[in-house]
Amino acid sequence: MKFDNYMILEFPSRSTNEAFARSAVACFAAQMDPTLEELGDIRTAVSEAVTNCIVHAYPNEIGNITLRCRILKDNVLDIVIKDKGVGITDVEQARRPSFTTGGAERSGMGFTIMESFMTNFEVSSASGKGTTVHMRRKLQRRK
Ligand SMILES: Nc1ncnc2c1ncn2[C@@H]1O[C@H](COP(=O)(O)OP(=O)(O)OP(=O)(O)O)[C@@H](O)[C@H]1O
Ligand SMILES: [Mg+2]
């Protein structure tokens, strides 16, 4: 597929990298001249996906997270966030609002938030192998 620009990041699943990842994506997306609302939605979706890698994918260890952003034609930002952690046995169940394996401090709304804030949203996962979240957001043209 033809694309205009991209960036790839790789970082360990340390909690400090959640803020780093969402800021890095926001900086990259700035060249698309997003509205503040669009930028806020993208930051939130990235934050939810990276937090899931930190909290769920690698519950007892520090593992790798990779993040790729591309700018596609028609002002679309494409984001892939991937881990090689524990994986999800039932993705459909995991995507349901309020489903969580995280106990009382989690609300089970991360996937629901990502899905509602982004234009396209897909999760693929294999138990013991890891999880990939692929999302896209089409931005308004302001020029
Ligand atoms: N990267 C991942 N690796 C392994 N399991 C995951 C991953 N992402 C999500 N999950 C599983 O899917 C469930 C739902 O994720 P979701 O983000 O919707 O809710 P949550 O993380 O449990 O709670 P919240 O995001 O509201 O704090 C998680 O509880 C976890 O079991
Ligand atoms: Mg979550």
JSON list of C-alpha atoms and ligand atoms in Angstrom, two decimals:
[
{"chain": "A", "resi": 1, "resn": "MET", "atom": "CA", "xyz": [0.00, 0.00, 0.00]},
{"chain": "A", "resi": 2, "resn": "LYS", "atom": "CA", "xyz": [1.23, 3.45, -0.80]},
{"chain": "A", "resi": 3, "resn": "PHE", "atom": "CA", "xyz": [1.88, 5.66, 2.22]},
{"chain": "A", "resi": 4, "resn": "ASP", "atom": "CA", "xyz": [3.25, 9.12, 2.76]},
{"chain": "A", "resi": 5, "resn": "ASN", "atom": "CA", "xyz": [5.22, 8.79, 5.98]},
{"chain": "A", "resi": 6, "resn": "TYR", "atom": "CA", "xyz": [5.76, 6.34, 8.81]},
{"chain": "A", "resi": 7, "resn": "MET", "atom": "CA", "xyz": [7.57, 5.78, 12.11]},
{"chain": "A", "resi": 8, "resn": "ILE", "atom": "CA", "xyz": [8.36, 2.67, 14.13]},
{"chain": "A", "resi": 9, "resn": "LEU", "atom": "CA", "xyz": [9.12, 2.56, 17.85]},
{"chain": "A", "resi": 10, "resn": "GLU", "atom": "CA", "xyz": [10.16, -0.29, 20.08]},
{"chain": "A", "resi": 11, "resn": "PHE", "atom": "CA", "xyz": [10.23, 0.05, 23.85]},
{"chain": "A", "resi": 12, "resn": "PRO", "atom": "CA", "xyz": [10.00, -2.08, 27.02]},
{"chain": "A", "resi": 13, "resn": "SER", "atom": "CA", "xyz": [6.68, -2.50, 28.82]},
{"chain": "A", "resi": 14, "resn": "ARG", "atom": "CA", "xyz": [7.57, -0.08, 31.61]},
{"chain": "A", "resi": 15, "resn": "SER", "atom": "CA", "xyz": [4.68, 2.05, 32.81]},
{"chain": "A", "resi": 16, "resn": "THR", "atom": "CA", "xyz": [6.57, 5.27, 32.07]},
{"chain": "A", "resi": 17, "resn": "ASN", "atom": "CA", "xyz": [6.42, 4.38, 28.38]},
{"chain": "A", "resi": 18, "resn": "GLU", "atom": "CA", "xyz": [2.63, 4.75, 28.23]},
{"chain": "A", "resi": 19, "resn": "ALA", "atom": "CA", "xyz": [2.96, 8.55, 28.35]},
{"chain": "A", "resi": 20, "resn": "PHE", "atom": "CA", "xyz": [5.95, 8.41, 26.03]},
{"chain": "A", "resi": 21, "resn": "ALA", "atom": "CA", "xyz": [4.05, 6.37, 23.41]},
{"chain": "A", "resi": 22, "resn": "ARG", "atom": "CA", "xyz": [0.95, 8.56, 23.36]},
{"chain": "A", "resi": 23, "resn": "SER", "atom": "CA", "xyz": [3.04, 11.73, 23.16]},
{"chain": "A", "resi": 24, "resn": "ALA", "atom": "CA", "xyz": [5.21, 10.27, 20.38]},
{"chain": "A", "resi": 25, "resn": "VAL", "atom": "CA", "xyz": [2.15, 9.37, 18.31]},
{"chain": "A", "resi": 26, "resn": "ALA", "atom": "CA", "xyz": [0.63, 12.81, 18.92]},
{"chain": "A", "resi": 27, "resn": "CYS", "atom": "CA", "xyz": [3.88, 14.47, 17.75]},
{"chain": "A", "resi": 28, "resn": "PHE", "atom": "CA", "xyz": [3.94, 12.31, 14.64]},
{"chain": "A", "resi": 29, "resn": "ALA", "atom": "CA", "xyz": [0.26, 12.99, 13.91]},
{"chain": "A", "resi": 30, "resn": "ALA", "atom": "CA", "xyz": [0.79, 16.76, 14.25]},
{"chain": "A", "resi": 31, "resn": "GLN", "atom": "CA", "xyz": [1.96, 16.92, 10.61]},
{"chain": "A", "resi": 32, "resn": "MET", "atom": "CA", "xyz": [-1.59, 15.92, 9.58]},
{"chain": "A", "resi": 33, "resn": "ASP", "atom": "CA", "xyz": [-2.93, 19.10, 11.17]},
{"chain": "A", "resi": 34, "resn": "PRO", "atom": "CA", "xyz": [-5.42, 17.30, 13.43]},
{"chain": "A", "resi": 35, "resn": "THR", "atom": "CA", "xyz": [-8.06, 19.06, 15.51]},
{"chain": "A", "resi": 36, "resn": "LEU", "atom": "CA", "xyz": [-7.55, 19.03, 19.27]},
{"chain": "A", "resi": 37, "resn": "GLU", "atom": "CA", "xyz": [-10.43, 16.57, 19.53]},
{"chain": "A", "resi": 38, "resn": "GLU", "atom": "CA", "xyz": [-8.85, 14.21, 17.00]},
{"chain": "A", "resi": 39, "resn": "LEU", "atom": "CA", "xyz": [-5.52, 14.42, 18.76]},
{"chain": "A", "resi": 40, "resn": "GLY", "atom": "CA", "xyz": [-7.18, 13.71, 22.11]},
{"chain": "A", "resi": 41, "resn": "ASP", "atom": "CA", "xyz": [-8.98, 10.66, 20.71]},
{"chain": "A", "resi": 42, "resn": "ILE", "atom": "CA", "xyz": [-5.77, 9.28, 19.18]},
{"chain": "A", "resi": 43, "resn": "ARG", "atom": "CA", "xyz": [-3.79, 9.85, 22.39]},
{"chain": "A", "resi": 44, "resn": "THR", "atom": "CA", "xyz": [-6.44, 8.08, 24.43]},
{"chain": "A", "resi": 45, "resn": "ALA", "atom": "CA", "xyz": [-6.64, 5.08, 22.08]},
{"chain": "A", "resi": 46, "resn": "VAL", "atom": "CA", "xyz": [-2.83, 4.69, 22.06]},
{"chain": "A", "resi": 47, "resn": "SER", "atom": "CA", "xyz": [-2.74, 5.03, 25.81]},
{"chain": "A", "resi": 48, "resn": "GLU", "atom": "CA", "xyz": [-5.35, 2.28, 26.27]},
{"chain": "A", "resi": 49, "resn": "ALA", "atom": "CA", "xyz": [-3.56, -0.10, 23.88]},
{"chain": "A", "resi": 50, "resn": "VAL", "atom": "CA", "xyz": [-0.11, 0.44, 25.40]},
{"chain": "A", "resi": 51, "resn": "THR", "atom": "CA", "xyz": [-1.48, 0.17, 28.93]},
{"chain": "A", "resi": 52, "resn": "ASN", "atom": "CA", "xyz": [-2.97, -3.21, 28.00]},
{"chain": "A", "resi": 53, "resn": "CYS", "atom": "CA", "xyz": [0.46, -4.41, 26.86]},
{"chain": "A", "resi": 54, "resn": "ILE", "atom": "CA", "xyz": [2.05, -3.20, 30.09]},
{"chain": "A", "resi": 55, "resn": "VAL", "atom": "CA", "xyz": [-0.64, -4.56, 32.42]},
{"chain": "A", "resi": 56, "resn": "HIS", "atom": "CA", "xyz": [-1.98, -7.68, 30.69]},
{"chain": "A", "resi": 57, "resn": "ALA", "atom": "CA", "xyz": [0.51, -8.87, 28.06]},
{"chain": "A", "resi": 58, "resn": "TYR", "atom": "CA", "xyz": [3.48, -8.97, 30.41]},
{"chain": "A", "resi": 59, "resn": "PRO", "atom": "CA", "xyz": [1.97, -9.30, 33.89]},
{"chain": "A", "resi": 60, "resn": "ASN", "atom": "CA", "xyz": [5.13, -10.55, 35.62]},
{"chain": "A", "resi": 61, "resn": "GLU", "atom": "CA", "xyz": [7.95, -9.42, 33.39]},
{"chain": "A", "resi": 62, "resn": "ILE", "atom": "CA", "xyz": [9.10, -6.60, 31.17]},
{"chain": "A", "resi": 63, "resn": "GLY", "atom": "CA", "xyz": [8.62, -7.40, 27.49]},
{"chain": "A", "resi": 64, "resn": "ASN", "atom": "CA", "xyz": [8.84, -5.65, 24.15]},
{"chain": "A", "resi": 65, "resn": "ILE", "atom": "CA", "xyz": [6.17, -3.41, 22.67]},
{"chain": "A", "resi": 66, "resn": "THR", "atom": "CA", "xyz": [6.35, -2.24, 19.07]},
{"chain": "A", "resi": 67, "resn": "LEU", "atom": "CA", "xyz": [4.36, 0.62, 17.68]},
{"chain": "A", "resi": 68, "resn": "ARG", "atom": "CA", "xyz": [4.09, 1.57, 14.03]},
{"chain": "A", "resi": 69, "resn": "CYS", "atom": "CA", "xyz": [2.32, 4.64, 12.67]},
{"chain": "A", "resi": 70, "resn": "ARG", "atom": "CA", "xyz": [1.72, 5.37, 9.02]},
{"chain": "A", "resi": 71, "resn": "ILE", "atom": "CA", "xyz": [0.01, 8.18, 7.21]},
{"chain": "A", "resi": 72, "resn": "LEU", "atom": "CA", "xyz": [-2.17, 6.73, 4.47]},
{"chain": "A", "resi": 73, "resn": "LYS", "atom": "CA", "xyz": [-3.94, 8.48, 1.63]},
{"chain": "A", "resi": 74, "resn": "ASP", "atom": "CA", "xyz": [-7.05, 10.56, 2.36]},
{"chain": "A", "resi": 75, "resn": "ASN", "atom": "CA", "xyz": [-5.64, 11.78, 5.69]},
{"chain": "A", "resi": 76, "resn": "VAL", "atom": "CA", "xyz": [-5.78, 8.45, 7.50]},
{"chain": "A", "resi": 77, "resn": "LEU", "atom": "CA", "xyz": [-3.51, 7.69, 10.46]},
{"chain": "A", "resi": 78, "resn": "ASP", "atom": "CA", "xyz": [-2.80, 3.96, 10.75]},
{"chain": "A", "resi": 79, "resn": "ILE", "atom": "CA", "xyz": [-1.47, 2.62, 14.08]},
{"chain": "A", "resi": 80, "resn": "VAL", "atom": "CA", "xyz": [-0.31, -0.90, 14.95]},
{"chain": "A", "resi": 81, "resn": "ILE", "atom": "CA", "xyz": [0.63, -1.79, 18.54]},
{"chain": "A", "resi": 82, "resn": "LYS", "atom": "CA", "xyz": [2.07, -5.24, 19.08]},
{"chain": "A", "resi": 83, "resn": "ASP", "atom": "CA", "xyz": [3.29, -7.33, 22.00]},
{"chain": "A", "resi": 84, "resn": "LYS", "atom": "CA", "xyz": [4.65, -10.85, 22.33]},
{"chain": "A", "resi": 85, "resn": "GLY", "atom": "CA", "xyz": [3.04, -11.47, 25.69]},
{"chain": "A", "resi": 86, "resn": "VAL", "atom": "CA", "xyz": [0.47, -13.90, 27.06]},
{"chain": "A", "resi": 87, "resn": "GLY", "atom": "CA", "xyz": [-2.12, -13.32, 24.33]},
{"chain": "A", "resi": 88, "resn": "ILE", "atom": "CA", "xyz": [-5.92, -13.43, 24.57]},
{"chain": "A", "resi": 89, "resn": "THR", "atom": "CA", "xyz": [-7.78, -16.75, 24.32]},
{"chain": "A", "resi": 90, "resn": "ASP", "atom": "CA", "xyz": [-11.17, -15.24, 23.37]},
{"chain": "A", "resi": 91, "resn": "VAL", "atom": "CA", "xyz": [-10.86, -11.88, 21.62]},
{"chain": "A", "resi": 92, "resn": "GLU", "atom": "CA", "xyz": [-14.59, -11.47, 21.12]},
{"chain": "A", "resi": 93, "resn": "GLN", "atom": "CA", "xyz": [-15.19, -11.81, 24.85]},
{"chain": "A", "resi": 94, "resn": "ALA", "atom": "CA", "xyz": [-12.27, -9.50, 25.68]},
{"chain": "A", "resi": 95, "resn": "ARG", "atom": "CA", "xyz": [-13.74, -6.78, 23.43]},
{"chain": "A", "resi": 96, "resn": "ARG", "atom": "CA", "xyz": [-17.08, -6.73, 25.26]},
{"chain": "A", "resi": 97, "resn": "PRO", "atom": "CA", "xyz": [-17.68, -3.61, 27.36]},
{"chain": "A", "resi": 98, "resn": "SER", "atom": "CA", "xyz": [-16.87, -4.24, 31.04]},
{"chain": "A", "resi": 99, "resn": "PHE", "atom": "CA", "xyz": [-15.11, -7.56, 30.43]},
{"chain": "A", "resi": 100, "resn": "THR", "atom": "CA", "xyz": [-11.84, -7.62, 32.35]},
{"chain": "A", "resi": 101, "resn": "THR", "atom": "CA", "xyz": [-9.42, -10.13, 33.81]},
{"chain": "A", "resi": 102, "resn": "GLY", "atom": "CA", "xyz": [-7.77, -7.28, 35.67]},
{"chain": "A", "resi": 103, "resn": "GLY", "atom": "CA", "xyz": [-9.72, -7.28, 38.92]},
{"chain": "A", "resi": 104, "resn": "ALA", "atom": "CA", "xyz": [-11.33, -4.38, 40.74]},
{"chain": "A", "resi": 105, "resn": "GLU", "atom": "CA", "xyz": [-8.97, -1.63, 39.58]},
{"chain": "A", "resi": 106, "resn": "ARG", "atom": "CA", "xyz": [-9.83, -2.21, 35.89]},
{"chain": "A", "resi": 107, "resn": "SER", "atom": "CA", "xyz": [-13.13, -1.29, 34.29]},
{"chain": "A", "resi": 108, "resn": "GLY", "atom": "CA", "xyz": [-12.85, -3.43, 31.17]},
{"chain": "A", "resi": 109, "resn": "MET", "atom": "CA", "xyz": [-13.47, -0.46, 28.89]},
{"chain": "A", "resi": 110, "resn": "GLY", "atom": "CA", "xyz": [-10.14, -0.11, 27.07]},
{"chain": "A", "resi": 111, "resn": "PHE", "atom": "CA", "xyz": [-11.11, -1.92, 23.87]},
{"chain": "A", "resi": 112, "resn": "THR", "atom": "CA", "xyz": [-14.52, -0.24, 23.83]},
{"chain": "A", "resi": 113, "resn": "ILE", "atom": "CA", "xyz": [-12.85, 3.17, 24.09]},
{"chain": "A", "resi": 114, "resn": "MET", "atom": "CA", "xyz": [-10.36, 2.36, 21.30]},
{"chain": "A", "resi": 115, "resn": "GLU", "atom": "CA", "xyz": [-13.17, 1.13, 19.06]},
{"chain": "A", "resi": 116, "resn": "SER", "atom": "CA", "xyz": [-15.33, 4.19, 19.61]},
{"chain": "A", "resi": 117, "resn": "PHE", "atom": "CA", "xyz": [-12.53, 6.75, 19.21]},
{"chain": "A", "resi": 118, "resn": "MET", "atom": "CA", "xyz": [-11.04, 5.26, 16.05]},
{"chain": "A", "resi": 119, "resn": "THR", "atom": "CA", "xyz": [-12.49, 4.78, 12.56]},
{"chain": "A", "resi": 120, "resn": "ASN", "atom": "CA", "xyz": [-11.30, 1.17, 12.23]},
{"chain": "A", "resi": 121, "resn": "PHE", "atom": "CA", "xyz": [-10.29, -1.17, 15.01]},
{"chain": "A", "resi": 122, "resn": "GLU", "atom": "CA", "xyz": [-9.08, -4.79, 14.94]},
{"chain": "A", "resi": 123, "resn": "VAL", "atom": "CA", "xyz": [-7.51, -7.09, 17.51]},
{"chain": "A", "resi": 124, "resn": "SER", "atom": "CA", "xyz": [-5.71, -10.29, 16.65]},
{"chain": "A", "resi": 125, "resn": "SER", "atom": "CA", "xyz": [-4.16, -12.50, 19.28]},
{"chain": "A", "resi": 126, "resn": "ALA", "atom": "CA", "xyz": [-2.83, -15.98, 19.91]},
{"chain": "A", "resi": 127, "resn": "SER", "atom": "CA", "xyz": [-2.59, -17.46, 23.36]},
{"chain": "A", "resi": 128, "resn": "GLY", "atom": "CA", "xyz": [1.05, -17.52, 24.50]},
{"chain": "A", "resi": 129, "resn": "LYS", "atom": "CA", "xyz": [2.23, -15.65, 21.40]},
{"chain": "A", "resi": 130, "resn": "GLY", "atom": "CA", "xyz": [0.98, -12.11, 21.79]},
{"chain": "A", "resi": 131, "resn": "THR", "atom": "CA", "xyz": [-1.50, -9.54, 20.65]},
{"chain": "A", "resi": 132, "resn": "THR", "atom": "CA", "xyz": [-1.73, -7.00, 17.85]},
{"chain": "A", "resi": 133, "resn": "VAL", "atom": "CA", "xyz": [-4.05, -4.02, 17.87]},
{"chain": "A", "resi": 134, "resn": "HIS", "atom": "CA", "xyz": [-4.54, -2.35, 14.51]},
{"chain": "A", "resi": 135, "resn": "MET", "atom": "CA", "xyz": [-6.46, 0.90, 14.36]},
{"chain": "A", "resi": 136, "resn": "ARG", "atom": "CA", "xyz": [-7.06, 3.73, 11.96]},
{"chain": "A", "resi": 137, "resn": "ARG", "atom": "CA", "xyz": [-8.40, 7.22, 12.32]},
{"chain": "A", "resi": 138, "resn": "LYS", "atom": "CA", "xyz": [-9.54, 9.28, 9.39]},
{"chain": "A", "resi": 139, "resn": "LEU", "atom": "CA", "xyz": [-8.89, 12.96, 10.04]},
{"chain": "A", "resi": 140, "resn": "GLN", "atom": "CA", "xyz": [-10.92, 15.86, 8.72]},
{"chain": "A", "resi": 141, "resn": "ARG", "atom": "CA", "xyz": [-9.32, 17.96, 6.05]},
{"chain": "A", "resi": 142, "resn": "ARG", "atom": "CA", "xyz": [-8.98, 21.49, 7.36]},
{"chain": "A", "resi": 143, "resn": "LYS", "atom": "CA", "xyz": [-7.15, 23.04, 4.43]},
{"chain": "B", "resi": 1, "resn": "LIG", "atom": "N1", "xyz": [-2.24, -6.85, 25.05]},
{"chain": "B", "resi": 1, "resn": "LIG", "atom": "C1", "xyz": [-2.98, -7.72, 25.76]},
{"chain": "B", "resi": 1, "resn": "LIG", "atom": "N2", "xyz": [-2.43, -8.92, 26.13]},
{"chain": "B", "resi": 1, "resn": "LIG", "atom": "C2", "xyz": [-3.17, -9.81, 26.85]},
{"chain": "B", "resi": 1, "resn": "LIG", "atom": "N3", "xyz": [-4.45, -9.61, 27.23]},
{"chain": "B", "resi": 1, "resn": "LIG", "atom": "C3", "xyz": [-5.02, -8.45, 26.88]},
{"chain": "B", "resi": 1, "resn": "LIG", "atom": "C4", "xyz": [-4.33, -7.45, 26.14]},
{"chain": "B", "resi": 1, "resn": "LIG", "atom": "N4", "xyz": [-5.18, -6.41, 25.94]},
{"chain": "B", "resi": 1, "resn": "LIG", "atom": "C5", "xyz": [-6.33, -6.75, 26.52]},
{"chain": "B", "resi": 1, "resn": "LIG", "atom": "N5", "xyz": [-6.26, -7.96, 27.10]},
{"chain": "B", "resi": 1, "resn": "LIG", "atom": "C6", "xyz": [-7.37, -8.69, 27.78]},
{"chain": "B", "resi": 1, "resn": "LIG", "atom": "O1", "xyz": [-8.60, -8.10, 27.37]},
{"chain": "B", "resi": 1, "resn": "LIG", "atom": "C7", "xyz": [-9.32, -7.62, 28.51]},
{"chain": "B", "resi": 1, "resn": "LIG", "atom": "C8", "xyz": [-10.09, -6.38, 28.14]},
{"chain": "B", "resi": 1, "resn": "LIG", "atom": "O2", "xyz": [-9.20, -5.31, 27.87]},
{"chain": "B", "resi": 1, "resn": "LIG", "atom": "P1", "xyz": [-9.72, -3.80, 28.07]},
{"chain": "B", "resi": 1, "resn": "LIG", "atom": "O3", "xyz": [-8.63, -2.86, 27.77]},
{"chain": "B", "resi": 1, "resn": "LIG", "atom": "O4", "xyz": [-11.00, -3.65, 27.32]},
{"chain": "B", "resi": 1, "resn": "LIG", "atom": "O5", "xyz": [-10.11, -3.76, 29.62]},
{"chain": "B", "resi": 1, "resn": "LIG", "atom": "P2", "xyz": [-9.11, -3.75, 30.88]},
{"chain": "B", "resi": 1, "resn": "LIG", "atom": "O6", "xyz": [-7.70, -3.48, 30.44]},
{"chain": "B", "resi": 1, "resn": "LIG", "atom": "O7", "xyz": [-9.34, -5.03, 31.62]},
{"chain": "B", "resi": 1, "resn": "LIG", "atom": "O8", "xyz": [-9.66, -2.55, 31.74]},
{"chain": "B", "resi": 1, "resn": "LIG", "atom": "P3", "xyz": [-9.41, -0.96, 31.43]},
{"chain": "B", "resi": 1, "resn": "LIG", "atom": "O9", "xyz": [-8.79, -0.86, 30.06]},
{"chain": "B", "resi": 1, "resn": "LIG", "atom": "O10", "xyz": [-10.79, -0.35, 31.48]},
{"chain": "B", "resi": 1, "resn": "LIG", "atom": "O11", "xyz": [-8.50, -0.51, 32.52]},
{"chain": "B", "resi": 1, "resn": "LIG", "atom": "C9", "xyz": [-8.27, -7.46, 29.60]},
{"chain": "B", "resi": 1, "resn": "LIG", "atom": "O12", "xyz": [-8.82, -7.54, 30.89]},
{"chain": "B", "resi": 1, "resn": "LIG", "atom": "C10", "xyz": [-7.30, -8.61, 29.30]},
{"chain": "B", "resi": 1, "resn": "LIG", "atom": "O13", "xyz": [-7.81, -9.82, 29.81]},
{"chain": "B", "resi": 2, "resn": "MG", "atom": "MG", "xyz": [-7.28, -1.91, 29.18]}
]
